[in-house]
Short mmCIF file of C-alpha atoms in Angstrom, two decimals:
data_model
loop_
_atom_site.label_atom_id
_atom_site.label_comp_id
_atom_site.label_asym_id
_atom_site.label_seq_id
_atom_site.Cartn_x
_atom_site.Cartn_y
_atom_site.Cartn_z
CA MET B 1 -34.03 -100.72 -39.99
CA PRO B 2 -31.31 -102.60 -41.85
CA ASN B 3 -29.14 -100.13 -44.01
CA THR B 4 -26.94 -102.62 -45.89
CA LEU B 5 -27.48 -105.60 -48.18
CA ALA B 6 -25.45 -107.66 -45.67
CA GLU B 7 -27.78 -106.73 -42.83
CA VAL B 8 -30.69 -107.59 -44.84
CA SER B 9 -29.26 -111.00 -45.85
CA ALA B 10 -28.30 -111.82 -42.18
CA ARG B 11 -31.84 -111.10 -40.99
CA LEU B 12 -33.31 -112.89 -43.85
CA GLY B 13 -31.10 -116.02 -42.75
CA VAL B 14 -32.53 -115.62 -39.27
CA VAL B 15 -36.13 -115.86 -40.55
CA LYS B 16 -35.48 -118.67 -42.83
CA GLY B 17 -33.99 -120.57 -39.70
CA LEU B 18 -36.99 -119.63 -37.53
CA GLN B 19 -39.35 -120.87 -40.16
CA GLN B 20 -37.31 -124.36 -40.68
CA ALA B 21 -37.24 -124.79 -36.82
CA LEU B 22 -41.01 -124.30 -36.74
CA GLU B 23 -41.46 -127.02 -39.56
CA GLN B 24 -39.46 -129.32 -37.84
CA GLY B 25 -41.48 -128.56 -34.53
CA GLN B 26 -44.76 -129.08 -36.37
CA ASN B 27 -43.62 -132.20 -37.66
CA ARG B 28 -42.36 -133.67 -34.30
CA LEU B 29 -45.66 -132.55 -32.51
CA ARG B 30 -47.63 -134.21 -35.25
CA TYR B 31 -45.62 -137.41 -34.80
CA ALA B 32 -46.00 -137.34 -30.93
CA LEU B 33 -49.68 -136.83 -31.51
CA GLU B 34 -49.94 -139.84 -33.81
CA LEU B 35 -47.96 -141.91 -31.21
CA LYS B 36 -50.13 -140.74 -28.51
CA GLU B 37 -53.20 -142.44 -30.39
CA LYS B 38 -51.36 -145.72 -30.68
CA VAL B 39 -50.18 -145.59 -26.97
CA ILE B 40 -53.55 -144.77 -25.51
CA LEU B 41 -55.03 -148.03 -26.86
CA ASN B 42 -53.00 -150.02 -24.39
CA THR B 43 -53.11 -147.85 -21.38
CA GLU B 44 -55.37 -147.69 -18.42
CA SER B 45 -57.93 -144.81 -18.00
CA SER B 46 -55.98 -142.89 -15.49
CA GLY B 47 -52.87 -143.10 -17.87
CA VAL B 48 -54.99 -142.14 -20.65
CA ALA B 49 -56.29 -138.88 -19.02
CA LYS B 50 -52.77 -137.82 -18.18
CA ILE B 51 -51.40 -138.66 -21.59
CA GLN B 52 -54.24 -136.66 -23.13
CA GLU B 53 -53.54 -133.79 -20.67
CA ASP B 54 -50.05 -133.53 -21.44
CA SER B 55 -50.64 -133.97 -25.43
CA ASP B 56 -53.21 -130.96 -25.29
CA SER B 57 -50.57 -128.96 -23.07
CA LEU B 58 -48.08 -129.49 -25.60
CA LYS B 59 -50.18 -128.71 -28.74
CA THR B 60 -51.26 -125.55 -26.88
CA GLU B 61 -47.68 -124.26 -25.83
CA PHE B 62 -46.65 -124.86 -29.40
CA ASP B 63 -49.45 -123.05 -30.86
CA LYS B 64 -48.31 -120.01 -28.53
CA LEU B 65 -45.02 -120.12 -29.79
CA VAL B 66 -45.99 -120.13 -33.39
CA ASN B 67 -48.21 -117.10 -32.62
CA GLU B 68 -45.39 -115.48 -30.96
CA VAL B 69 -43.03 -115.84 -33.95
CA GLN B 70 -45.43 -114.86 -36.60
#
C-alpha cells in the first residue's frame, strides 16, 4: 500500500501510461483490421485464409492483454 503522496502519484502515472498505451494499441489494431479488409479484396483465397487467421490471432492476443491489464 502506498504511504506517501509521491508514491500514489507515481503509481497513478504508471496507470495513466498503461491506459494510454492500451488506447494506442486499440487504435493500431483497428487500423490493421481495416487494412486487412482492403487487402483481402485483391488476394488469392489461400492468402485470404492466412491473413484472416493471423488477424484473428492478433485480435485474440490483444484482447487477452487488455483483460490481464484490467
